PDB file of C-alpha atoms and ligand atoms in Angstrom:
ATOM      1  CA  MET A1460     -26.632 -66.985 -29.946  1.00 92.00           C
ATOM      2  CA  GLN A1461     -23.693 -64.741 -30.712  1.00 91.00           C
ATOM      3  CA  TYR A1462     -24.377 -61.153 -29.800  1.00 87.00           C
ATOM      4  CA  GLU A1463     -22.784 -58.017 -28.487  1.00 84.00           C
ATOM      5  CA  SER A1464     -23.953 -57.026 -25.038  1.00 83.00           C
ATOM      6  CA  GLY A1465     -24.828 -53.522 -23.935  1.00 78.00           C
ATOM      7  CA  ASP A1466     -26.826 -52.603 -27.020  1.00 88.00           C
ATOM      8  CA  ASP A1467     -30.043 -51.099 -25.744  1.00 92.00           C
ATOM      9  CA  LYS A1468     -30.733 -48.624 -28.530  1.00 95.00           C
ATOM     10  CA  TYR A1469     -34.221 -50.046 -29.057  1.00 97.00           C
ATOM     11  CA  VAL A1470     -35.062 -50.870 -25.443  1.00 97.00           C
ATOM     12  CA  GLU A1471     -37.243 -48.736 -23.181  1.00 96.00           C
ATOM     13  CA  ASP A1472     -36.672 -49.908 -19.662  1.00 95.00           C
ATOM     14  CA  ARG A1473     -39.776 -49.142 -17.632  1.00 95.00           C
ATOM     15  CA  ARG A1474     -39.200 -51.731 -14.944  1.00 94.00           C
ATOM     16  CA  GLY A1475     -38.743 -49.058 -12.311  1.00 89.00           C
ATOM     17  CA  GLN A1476     -42.075 -47.552 -13.175  1.00 86.00           C
ATOM     18  CA  GLY A1477     -44.896 -48.487 -10.845  1.00 74.00           C
ATOM     19  CA  ILE A1478     -48.533 -47.850 -11.591  1.00 69.00           C
ATOM     20  CA  VAL A1479     -50.518 -46.546  -8.671  1.00 61.00           C
ATOM     21  CA  GLY A1480     -54.051 -47.707  -9.171  1.00 52.00           C
ATOM     22  CA  ARG A1481     -56.945 -49.515  -7.657  1.00 45.00           C
ATOM     23  CA  GLY A1482     -56.489 -53.161  -6.839  1.00 44.00           C
ATOM     24  CA  LEU A1483     -57.159 -55.450  -9.754  1.00 47.00           C
ATOM     25  CA  PRO A1484     -59.929 -57.965  -9.214  1.00 45.00           C
ATOM     26  CA  ILE A1485     -57.912 -60.862 -10.565  1.00 48.00           C
ATOM     27  CA  GLY A1486     -56.717 -63.436  -8.065  1.00 48.00           C
ATOM     28  CA  LEU A1487     -53.605 -65.524  -8.361  1.00 47.00           C
ATOM     29  CA  GLY A1488     -55.600 -68.319  -9.987  1.00 50.00           C
ATOM     30  CA  GLY A1489     -56.819 -65.910 -12.624  1.00 54.00           C
ATOM     31  CA  LEU A1490     -53.317 -64.682 -13.251  1.00 54.00           C
ATOM     32  CA  ILE A1491     -52.080 -68.229 -13.789  1.00 57.00           C
ATOM     33  CA  VAL A1492     -54.869 -68.888 -16.270  1.00 57.00           C
ATOM     34  CA  LEU A1493     -53.972 -65.647 -18.012  1.00 58.00           C
ATOM     35  CA  ALA A1494     -50.369 -66.771 -18.163  1.00 62.00           C
ATOM     36  CA  LEU A1495     -51.335 -70.030 -19.808  1.00 62.00           C
ATOM     37  CA  LEU A1496     -53.580 -68.266 -22.266  1.00 61.00           C
ATOM     38  CA  SER A1497     -51.151 -65.463 -22.919  1.00 65.00           C
ATOM     39  CA  TRP A1498     -49.865 -66.810 -26.169  1.00 66.00           C
ATOM     40  CA  ALA A1499     -53.185 -68.188 -27.217  1.00 60.00           C
ATOM     41  CA  THR A1500     -54.913 -64.854 -27.079  1.00 60.00           C
ATOM     42  CA  GLY A1501     -52.442 -62.023 -26.666  1.00 59.00           C
ATOM     43  CA  THR A1502     -53.937 -58.609 -26.307  1.00 51.00           C
ATOM     44  CA  ASP A1503     -57.306 -59.842 -27.496  1.00 50.00           C
ATOM     45  CA  PHE A1504     -57.717 -61.631 -24.218  1.00 48.00           C
ATOM     46  CA  LEU A1505     -57.295 -58.417 -22.323  1.00 41.00           C
ATOM     47  CA  SER A1506     -59.954 -56.731 -24.362  1.00 42.00           C
ATOM     48  CA  LEU A1507     -62.269 -59.690 -23.754  1.00 43.00           C
ATOM     49  CA  LEU A1508     -61.812 -59.230 -20.065  1.00 43.00           C
ATOM     50  CA  GLY A1509     -62.744 -55.633 -20.570  1.00 39.00           C
ATOM     51  CA  PRO A1510     -63.041 -53.506 -17.464  1.00 39.00           C
ATOM     52  CA  ALA A1511     -61.544 -56.205 -15.254  1.00 39.00           C
ATOM     53  CA  VAL A1512     -58.064 -55.459 -16.500  1.00 41.00           C
ATOM     54  CA  GLN A1513     -58.642 -51.996 -17.860  1.00 40.00           C
ATOM     55  CA  GLN A1514     -59.257 -50.695 -14.367  1.00 40.00           C
ATOM     56  CA  GLY A1515     -56.691 -48.828 -12.384  1.00 42.00           C
ATOM     57  CA  ALA A1516     -55.344 -45.380 -12.854  1.00 44.00           C
ATOM     58  CA  PRO A1517     -52.662 -45.693 -15.514  1.00 48.00           C
ATOM     59  CA  SER A1518     -51.983 -41.987 -15.413  1.00 50.00           C
ATOM     60  CA  ASP A1519     -50.511 -42.227 -11.938  1.00 58.00           C
ATOM     61  CA  THR A1520     -47.089 -43.659 -12.383  1.00 66.00           C
ATOM     62  CA  THR A1521     -44.188 -43.682 -10.014  1.00 70.00           C
ATOM     63  CA  THR A1522     -40.646 -43.850 -11.203  1.00 74.00           C
ATOM     64  CA  GLY A1523     -37.877 -45.368  -9.174  1.00 74.00           C
ATOM     65  CA  PRO A1524     -34.468 -46.818  -9.845  1.00 79.00           C
ATOM     66  CA  VAL A1525     -34.540 -49.990 -11.915  1.00 86.00           C
ATOM     67  CA  GLN A1526     -33.703 -52.949  -9.723  1.00 87.00           C
ATOM     68  CA  SER A1527     -32.202 -55.659 -11.843  1.00 91.00           C
ATOM     69  CA  SER A1528     -30.522 -58.954 -11.021  1.00 93.00           C
ATOM     70  CA  PRO A1529     -27.451 -60.138 -12.979  1.00 93.00           C
ATOM     71  CA  GLU A1530     -29.690 -62.737 -14.664  1.00 93.00           C
ATOM     72  CA  GLU A1531     -32.115 -60.018 -15.740  1.00 95.00           C
ATOM     73  CA  ASP A1532     -29.253 -57.858 -16.973  1.00 95.00           C
ATOM     74  CA  GLN A1533     -28.194 -60.718 -19.193  1.00 94.00           C
ATOM     75  CA  LEU A1534     -31.728 -61.231 -20.518  1.00 95.00           C
ATOM     76  CA  LYS A1535     -32.041 -57.514 -21.209  1.00 96.00           C
ATOM     77  CA  SER A1536     -28.699 -57.506 -22.983  1.00 96.00           C
ATOM     78  CA  LEU A1537     -29.769 -60.298 -25.324  1.00 96.00           C
ATOM     79  CA  ALA A1538     -33.161 -58.687 -25.919  1.00 97.00           C
ATOM     80  CA  GLY A1539     -31.452 -55.409 -26.846  1.00 97.00           C
ATOM     81  CA  ALA A1540     -29.098 -57.088 -29.297  1.00 96.00           C
ATOM     82  CA  VAL A1541     -31.964 -59.066 -30.837  1.00 97.00           C
ATOM     83  CA  MET A1542     -34.051 -55.907 -31.233  1.00 98.00           C
ATOM     84  CA  THR A1543     -31.243 -54.100 -33.042  1.00 97.00           C
ATOM     85  CA  ASP A1544     -30.696 -57.018 -35.369  1.00 96.00           C
ATOM     86  CA  LEU A1545     -34.434 -57.437 -36.017  1.00 97.00           C
ATOM     87  CA  ASN A1546     -34.840 -53.771 -36.874  1.00 98.00           C
ATOM     88  CA  GLU A1547     -31.796 -53.794 -39.156  1.00 97.00           C
ATOM     89  CA  GLN A1548     -32.830 -56.975 -40.950  1.00 97.00           C
ATOM     90  CA  TRP A1549     -36.401 -55.846 -41.518  1.00 98.00           C
ATOM     91  CA  GLU A1550     -35.296 -52.436 -42.754  1.00 98.00           C
ATOM     92  CA  ARG A1551     -33.124 -54.260 -45.229  1.00 97.00           C
ATOM     93  CA  LEU A1552     -35.858 -56.713 -46.230  1.00 97.00           C
ATOM     94  CA  LEU A1553     -38.572 -54.058 -46.573  1.00 97.00           C
ATOM     95  CA  PRO A1554     -36.747 -50.854 -47.495  1.00 97.00           C
ATOM     96  CA  GLY A1555     -38.894 -47.774 -47.064  1.00 96.00           C
ATOM     97  CA  ARG A1556     -41.755 -49.800 -45.659  1.00 96.00           C
ATOM     98  CA  TYR A1557     -40.439 -50.900 -42.299  1.00 98.00           C
ATOM     99  CA  ARG A1558     -40.046 -48.479 -39.415  1.00 97.00           C
ATOM    100  CA  PRO A1559     -37.812 -49.610 -36.528  1.00 98.00           C
ATOM    101  CA  THR A1560     -39.576 -50.013 -33.214  1.00 98.00           C
ATOM    102  CA  SER A1561     -38.778 -50.465 -29.546  1.00 98.00           C
ATOM    103  CA  LEU A1562     -39.115 -53.114 -26.914  1.00 98.00           C
ATOM    104  CA  VAL A1563     -40.667 -51.894 -23.675  1.00 97.00           C
ATOM    105  CA  LEU A1564     -39.483 -53.826 -20.635  1.00 96.00           C
ATOM    106  CA  PHE A1565     -41.882 -53.713 -17.727  1.00 94.00           C
ATOM    107  CA  ARG A1566     -42.498 -55.434 -14.458  1.00 93.00           C
ATOM    108  CA  ASP A1567     -45.901 -56.741 -13.290  1.00 91.00           C
ATOM    109  CA  GLN A1568     -48.036 -54.309 -15.277  1.00 90.00           C
ATOM    110  CA  VAL A1569     -47.707 -51.664 -17.907  1.00 91.00           C
ATOM    111  CA  ASN A1570     -49.793 -48.945 -19.445  1.00 90.00           C
ATOM    112  CA  ALA A1571     -49.398 -49.702 -23.144  1.00 88.00           C
ATOM    113  CA  GLU A1572     -50.318 -46.609 -25.124  1.00 85.00           C
ATOM    114  CA  GLY A1573     -53.409 -47.491 -27.107  1.00 85.00           C
ATOM    115  CA  CYS A1574     -53.847 -50.916 -25.527  1.00 86.00           C
ATOM    116  CA  GLY A1575     -54.618 -49.997 -21.943  1.00 86.00           C
ATOM    117  CA  LEU A1576     -53.292 -51.516 -18.795  1.00 87.00           C
ATOM    118  CA  ALA A1577     -51.726 -54.948 -19.270  1.00 85.00           C
ATOM    119  CA  GLN A1578     -50.547 -57.468 -16.705  1.00 83.00           C
ATOM    120  CA  SER A1579     -47.305 -59.370 -17.167  1.00 81.00           C
ATOM    121  CA  ALA A1580     -49.321 -62.556 -16.739  1.00 76.00           C
ATOM    122  CA  SER A1581     -50.803 -61.914 -20.172  1.00 73.00           C
ATOM    123  CA  GLY A1582     -47.357 -62.572 -21.660  1.00 81.00           C
ATOM    124  CA  PRO A1583     -45.330 -60.614 -24.193  1.00 87.00           C
ATOM    125  CA  PHE A1584     -47.448 -58.715 -26.685  1.00 89.00           C
ATOM    126  CA  TYR A1585     -47.431 -56.244 -29.540  1.00 90.00           C
ATOM    127  CA  CYS A1586     -49.603 -53.176 -29.159  1.00 91.00           C
ATOM    128  CA  PRO A1587     -50.664 -51.928 -32.623  1.00 89.00           C
ATOM    129  CA  GLY A1588     -51.635 -48.531 -31.180  1.00 91.00           C
ATOM    130  CA  ALA A1589     -48.206 -47.826 -29.742  1.00 94.00           C
ATOM    131  CA  GLN A1590     -46.506 -49.967 -32.407  1.00 95.00           C
ATOM    132  CA  LYS A1591     -44.224 -51.349 -29.733  1.00 96.00           C
ATOM    133  CA  VAL A1592     -43.440 -54.719 -28.198  1.00 95.00           C
ATOM    134  CA  TYR A1593     -43.974 -55.223 -24.465  1.00 94.00           C
ATOM    135  CA  LEU A1594     -42.176 -57.819 -22.380  1.00 93.00           C
ATOM    136  CA  ASP A1595     -41.781 -58.689 -18.720  1.00 93.00           C
ATOM    137  CA  LEU A1596     -38.457 -60.517 -18.458  1.00 95.00           C
ATOM    138  CA  GLY A1597     -40.150 -62.831 -15.946  1.00 92.00           C
ATOM    139  CA  PHE A1598     -41.839 -64.504 -18.931  1.00 90.00           C
ATOM    140  CA  TYR A1599     -38.540 -66.138 -19.827  1.00 92.00           C
ATOM    141  CA  GLN A1600     -38.545 -67.951 -16.504  1.00 91.00           C
ATOM    142  CA  GLU A1601     -41.998 -69.226 -17.378  1.00 87.00           C
ATOM    143  CA  LEU A1602     -40.919 -70.196 -20.869  1.00 88.00           C
ATOM    144  CA  LYS A1603     -38.150 -72.259 -19.364  1.00 91.00           C
ATOM    145  CA  GLU A1604     -39.919 -73.801 -16.385  1.00 91.00           C
ATOM    146  CA  ARG A1605     -43.556 -73.998 -17.349  1.00 86.00           C
ATOM    147  CA  PHE A1606     -43.253 -74.448 -21.112  1.00 86.00           C
ATOM    148  CA  GLY A1607     -39.939 -76.357 -21.062  1.00 89.00           C
ATOM    149  CA  ALA A1608     -38.337 -74.070 -23.643  1.00 90.00           C
ATOM    150  CA  PRO A1609     -35.051 -72.655 -22.307  1.00 91.00           C
ATOM    151  CA  GLY A1610     -32.284 -70.988 -24.279  1.00 93.00           C
ATOM    152  CA  ASP A1611     -31.377 -67.655 -25.787  1.00 94.00           C
ATOM    153  CA  PHE A1612     -32.727 -68.380 -29.244  1.00 94.00           C
ATOM    154  CA  ALA A1613     -36.074 -69.388 -27.738  1.00 94.00           C
ATOM    155  CA  GLN A1614     -36.060 -65.985 -26.037  1.00 94.00           C
ATOM    156  CA  ALA A1615     -35.132 -64.301 -29.304  1.00 95.00           C
ATOM    157  CA  TYR A1616     -37.934 -66.140 -31.109  1.00 94.00           C
ATOM    158  CA  VAL A1617     -40.476 -64.681 -28.683  1.00 93.00           C
ATOM    159  CA  ILE A1618     -39.366 -61.149 -29.587  1.00 96.00           C
ATOM    160  CA  ALA A1619     -39.052 -61.992 -33.285  1.00 96.00           C
ATOM    161  CA  HIS A1620     -42.673 -63.252 -33.294  1.00 94.00           C
ATOM    162  CA  GLU A1621     -43.893 -59.966 -31.789  1.00 94.00           C
ATOM    163  CA  ILE A1622     -41.827 -58.004 -34.310  1.00 97.00           C
ATOM    164  CA  GLY A1623     -43.565 -60.187 -36.901  1.00 96.00           C
ATOM    165  CA  HIS A1624     -46.766 -58.448 -35.817  1.00 93.00           C
ATOM    166  CA  HIS A1625     -45.039 -55.091 -36.206  1.00 96.00           C
ATOM    167  CA  VAL A1626     -44.128 -56.066 -39.774  1.00 97.00           C
ATOM    168  CA  GLN A1627     -47.784 -56.980 -40.346  1.00 95.00           C
ATOM    169  CA  LYS A1628     -48.830 -53.614 -38.969  1.00 94.00           C
ATOM    170  CA  GLN A1629     -46.437 -51.820 -41.348  1.00 95.00           C
ATOM    171  CA  LEU A1630     -47.780 -53.841 -44.286  1.00 95.00           C
ATOM    172  CA  GLY A1631     -51.425 -53.260 -43.324  1.00 92.00           C
ATOM    173  CA  ILE A1632     -51.987 -56.957 -42.696  1.00 89.00           C
ATOM    174  CA  MET A1633     -52.857 -56.620 -39.026  1.00 80.00           C
ATOM    175  CA  ASP A1634     -55.996 -54.731 -39.884  1.00 74.00           C
ATOM    176  CA  ARG A1635     -57.388 -57.868 -41.530  1.00 66.00           C
ATOM    177  CA  LEU A1636     -57.988 -59.213 -38.049  1.00 67.00           C
ATOM    178  CA  GLN A1637     -60.878 -56.811 -37.757  1.00 64.00           C
ATOM    179  CA  GLN A1638     -62.611 -58.650 -40.616  1.00 59.00           C
ATOM    180  CA  GLY A1639     -64.882 -61.613 -40.035  1.00 57.00           C
ATOM    181  CA  SER A1640     -67.951 -61.234 -37.945  1.00 62.00           C
ATOM    182  CA  SER A1641     -68.336 -64.442 -35.990  1.00 79.00           C
ATOM    183  CA  ARG A1642     -66.052 -65.612 -33.237  1.00 78.00           C
ATOM    184  CA  SER A1643     -64.912 -68.655 -35.214  1.00 80.00           C
ATOM    185  CA  GLN A1644     -64.208 -66.521 -38.314  1.00 80.00           C
ATOM    186  CA  HIS A1645     -62.219 -64.182 -36.147  1.00 79.00           C
ATOM    187  CA  ASN A1646     -60.254 -67.085 -34.691  1.00 81.00           C
ATOM    188  CA  GLN A1647     -59.509 -68.512 -38.134  1.00 84.00           C
ATOM    189  CA  MET A1648     -58.167 -65.144 -39.245  1.00 85.00           C
ATOM    190  CA  SER A1649     -56.226 -64.847 -36.019  1.00 85.00           C
ATOM    191  CA  VAL A1650     -54.527 -68.206 -36.627  1.00 89.00           C
ATOM    192  CA  ARG A1651     -53.328 -67.008 -40.053  1.00 92.00           C
ATOM    193  CA  VAL A1652     -52.047 -63.750 -38.592  1.00 90.00           C
ATOM    194  CA  GLU A1653     -50.213 -65.607 -35.834  1.00 90.00           C
ATOM    195  CA  LEU A1654     -48.703 -68.258 -38.100  1.00 94.00           C
ATOM    196  CA  GLN A1655     -47.492 -65.526 -40.414  1.00 96.00           C
ATOM    197  CA  ALA A1656     -45.805 -63.828 -37.452  1.00 94.00           C
ATOM    198  CA  ASP A1657     -44.086 -67.161 -36.757  1.00 95.00           C
ATOM    199  CA  CYS A1658     -42.996 -67.348 -40.390  1.00 97.00           C
ATOM    200  CA  PHE A1659     -41.658 -63.782 -40.205  1.00 98.00           C
ATOM    201  CA  ALA A1660     -39.760 -64.757 -37.049  1.00 97.00           C
ATOM    202  CA  GLY A1661     -38.249 -67.564 -39.122  1.00 97.00           C
ATOM    203  CA  VAL A1662     -37.326 -65.154 -41.924  1.00 98.00           C
ATOM    204  CA  TRP A1663     -35.315 -63.170 -39.410  1.00 97.00           C
ATOM    205  CA  GLY A1664     -33.821 -66.427 -38.065  1.00 96.00           C
ATOM    206  CA  HIS A1665     -32.668 -67.282 -41.594  1.00 97.00           C
ATOM    207  CA  HIS A1666     -30.738 -64.029 -41.866  1.00 96.00           C
ATOM    208  CA  ALA A1667     -29.390 -64.358 -38.322  1.00 95.00           C
ATOM    209  CA  ALA A1668     -28.093 -67.808 -39.277  1.00 95.00           C
ATOM    210  CA  ASN A1669     -26.485 -66.411 -42.440  1.00 95.00           C
ATOM    211  CA  ALA A1670     -24.804 -63.751 -40.320  1.00 92.00           C
ATOM    212  CA  HIS A1671     -23.417 -66.551 -38.143  1.00 92.00           C
ATOM    213  CA  LEU A1672     -25.277 -65.326 -35.076  1.00 92.00           C
ATOM    214  CA  LEU A1673     -26.606 -68.785 -34.231  1.00 92.00           C
ATOM    215  CA  ASP A1674     -24.986 -71.542 -32.223  1.00 92.00           C
ATOM    216  CA  PRO A1675     -25.556 -75.258 -32.749  1.00 91.00           C
ATOM    217  CA  GLY A1676     -28.818 -76.175 -31.020  1.00 91.00           C
ATOM    218  CA  ASP A1677     -30.365 -72.715 -31.404  1.00 93.00           C
ATOM    219  CA  MET A1678     -32.808 -73.858 -34.063  1.00 89.00           C
ATOM    220  CA  GLU A1679     -33.998 -76.646 -31.766  1.00 90.00           C
ATOM    221  CA  GLU A1680     -34.541 -74.128 -28.975  1.00 92.00           C
ATOM    222  CA  ALA A1681     -36.833 -72.013 -31.128  1.00 91.00           C
ATOM    223  CA  LEU A1682     -38.728 -75.059 -32.356  1.00 90.00           C
ATOM    224  CA  ALA A1683     -39.178 -76.196 -28.764  1.00 91.00           C
ATOM    225  CA  ALA A1684     -40.655 -72.798 -27.940  1.00 90.00           C
ATOM    226  CA  ALA A1685     -42.946 -72.856 -30.977  1.00 87.00           C
ATOM    227  CA  THR A1686     -44.072 -76.347 -30.011  1.00 87.00           C
ATOM    228  CA  ALA A1687     -44.629 -75.470 -26.375  1.00 85.00           C
ATOM    229  CA  ILE A1688     -46.878 -72.527 -27.070  1.00 79.00           C
ATOM    230  CA  GLY A1689     -49.156 -74.022 -29.726  1.00 76.00           C
ATOM    231  CA  ASP A1690     -52.827 -73.674 -28.886  1.00 74.00           C
ATOM    232  CA  ASP A1691     -53.411 -77.421 -28.731  1.00 76.00           C
ATOM    233  CA  ARG A1692     -50.632 -77.869 -26.211  1.00 72.00           C
ATOM    234  CA  LEU A1693     -51.693 -74.881 -24.156  1.00 69.00           C
ATOM    235  CA  GLN A1694     -55.314 -75.955 -24.111  1.00 70.00           C
ATOM    236  CA  LYS A1695     -54.434 -79.482 -23.087  1.00 71.00           C
ATOM    237  CA  GLN A1696     -52.332 -78.128 -20.286  1.00 69.00           C
ATOM    238  CA  SER A1697     -54.971 -75.780 -19.037  1.00 69.00           C
ATOM    239  CA  GLN A1698     -58.208 -77.666 -19.614  1.00 65.00           C
ATOM    240  CA  GLY A1699     -57.210 -81.175 -20.610  1.00 67.00           C
ATOM    241  CA  TYR A1700     -58.921 -81.137 -24.016  1.00 68.00           C
ATOM    242  CA  VAL A1701     -58.650 -79.324 -27.322  1.00 70.00           C
ATOM    243  CA  VAL A1702     -61.233 -77.147 -29.067  1.00 69.00           C
ATOM    244  CA  PRO A1703     -59.903 -76.408 -32.583  1.00 70.00           C
ATOM    245  CA  GLU A1704     -62.477 -73.672 -33.301  1.00 71.00           C
ATOM    246  CA  SER A1705     -61.121 -71.670 -30.443  1.00 72.00           C
ATOM    247  CA  PHE A1706     -57.522 -71.749 -31.692  1.00 75.00           C
ATOM    248  CA  THR A1707     -56.149 -68.303 -32.208  1.00 82.00           C
ATOM    249  CA  HIS A1708     -52.449 -69.094 -32.738  1.00 83.00           C
ATOM    250  CA  GLY A1709     -52.442 -72.476 -34.463  1.00 88.00           C
ATOM    251  CA  THR A1710     -51.340 -75.892 -33.305  1.00 91.00           C
ATOM    252  CA  SER A1711     -47.795 -76.689 -32.234  1.00 90.00           C
ATOM    253  CA  ALA A1712     -47.186 -78.486 -35.544  1.00 92.00           C
ATOM    254  CA  GLN A1713     -48.474 -75.505 -37.530  1.00 94.00           C
ATOM    255  CA  ARG A1714     -46.350 -73.041 -35.588  1.00 93.00           C
ATOM    256  CA  VAL A1715     -43.255 -75.175 -36.133  1.00 94.00           C
ATOM    257  CA  ARG A1716     -44.080 -75.603 -39.822  1.00 95.00           C
ATOM    258  CA  TRP A1717     -44.425 -71.875 -40.534  1.00 97.00           C
ATOM    259  CA  PHE A1718     -41.448 -70.898 -38.452  1.00 96.00           C
ATOM    260  CA  LYS A1719     -39.341 -73.445 -40.352  1.00 95.00           C
ATOM    261  CA  ARG A1720     -40.689 -72.223 -43.670  1.00 97.00           C
ATOM    262  CA  GLY A1721     -39.475 -68.711 -42.911  1.00 97.00           C
ATOM    263  CA  MET A1722     -36.219 -70.032 -41.527  1.00 96.00           C
ATOM    264  CA  ASP A1723     -35.541 -72.260 -44.549  1.00 96.00           C
ATOM    265  CA  THR A1724     -36.383 -69.710 -47.240  1.00 97.00           C
ATOM    266  CA  GLY A1725     -35.672 -66.330 -45.634  1.00 97.00           C
ATOM    267  CA  LYS A1726     -38.388 -64.904 -47.892  1.00 97.00           C
ATOM    268  CA  VAL A1727     -41.315 -62.724 -46.860  1.00 97.00           C
ATOM    269  CA  SER A1728     -43.242 -63.967 -49.902  1.00 97.00           C
ATOM    270  CA  GLU A1729     -43.150 -67.515 -48.518  1.00 97.00           C
ATOM    271  CA  CYS A1730     -45.172 -66.397 -45.503  1.00 98.00           C
ATOM    272  CA  ASP A1731     -48.540 -65.916 -47.196  1.00 96.00           C
ATOM    273  CA  THR A1732     -50.659 -67.805 -44.687  1.00 96.00           C
ATOM    274  CA  PHE A1733     -53.766 -66.033 -45.989  1.00 92.00           C
ATOM    275  CA  ASN A1734     -53.712 -67.744 -49.368  1.00 92.00           C
ATOM    276  CA  SER A1735     -52.398 -71.067 -48.221  1.00 92.00           C
ATOM    277  CA  GLN A1736     -54.808 -74.004 -48.499  1.00 90.00           C
ATOM    278  CA  VAL A1737     -52.970 -75.960 -45.866  1.00 91.00           C
ATOM    279  CA  LEU A1738     -51.823 -74.367 -42.674  1.00 92.00           C
TER     280      LEU A1738
HETATM  281 ZN1   ZN B1261     -48.735 -63.275 -31.836  1.00 97.04          ZN
END
């Protein structure tokens, strides 16, 4: 990607902030499982775990200097530039309806206002209460090594997907997730919400491409990321088999399809996953 470094207008760096709390009863094994399921379940997974991850004393925070490696500085720089571009594009696409938001960088765990205490192992997420995106830069290492999706546009896609949820929140779409009583109904709705966020990420990608921000190979990077974090792939990796009813994000093919649809058309109206017969 082509971007200007040093733009952190929409970045809240809380990496130096430690949370002093009780020990969390999740072992390393549990954290790894959480990492694998991060994209499949997002913040929902945390709420399912309930008290196990909500424990701790989020009010006690310590603030120290932010320790950052050159690699992390570079990741932060890209994230900042992507956030600025995302906010500008969406303000342009949805004038008067889109409010710019921030990316909160954290390390290990964060107290997300309105979403409770979250571990970095649960992956990047959007908290509708705070209306902010949360990311531990360590996830990019995982994206590269565990999910085989390296590259700056793959990293940008991750943020663009979460901003897709912010767009849904602004448009009142996110609240539809509350509908549907049974678990499988909830999951079906969740898949449509997630695929729409992928499509919205693509819409941004379309405009980034028009603005000549993309390099050759960038599109492939994002598609690799979308493929790597489909529910079917994640489930196969973690449990060796696939249970379609439990999908909450959609299959790899679906994620790729909706991202491409947004990318090809650049139109919000093309992202209506809720009235689409075929996902
Ligand atoms: Zn999502």
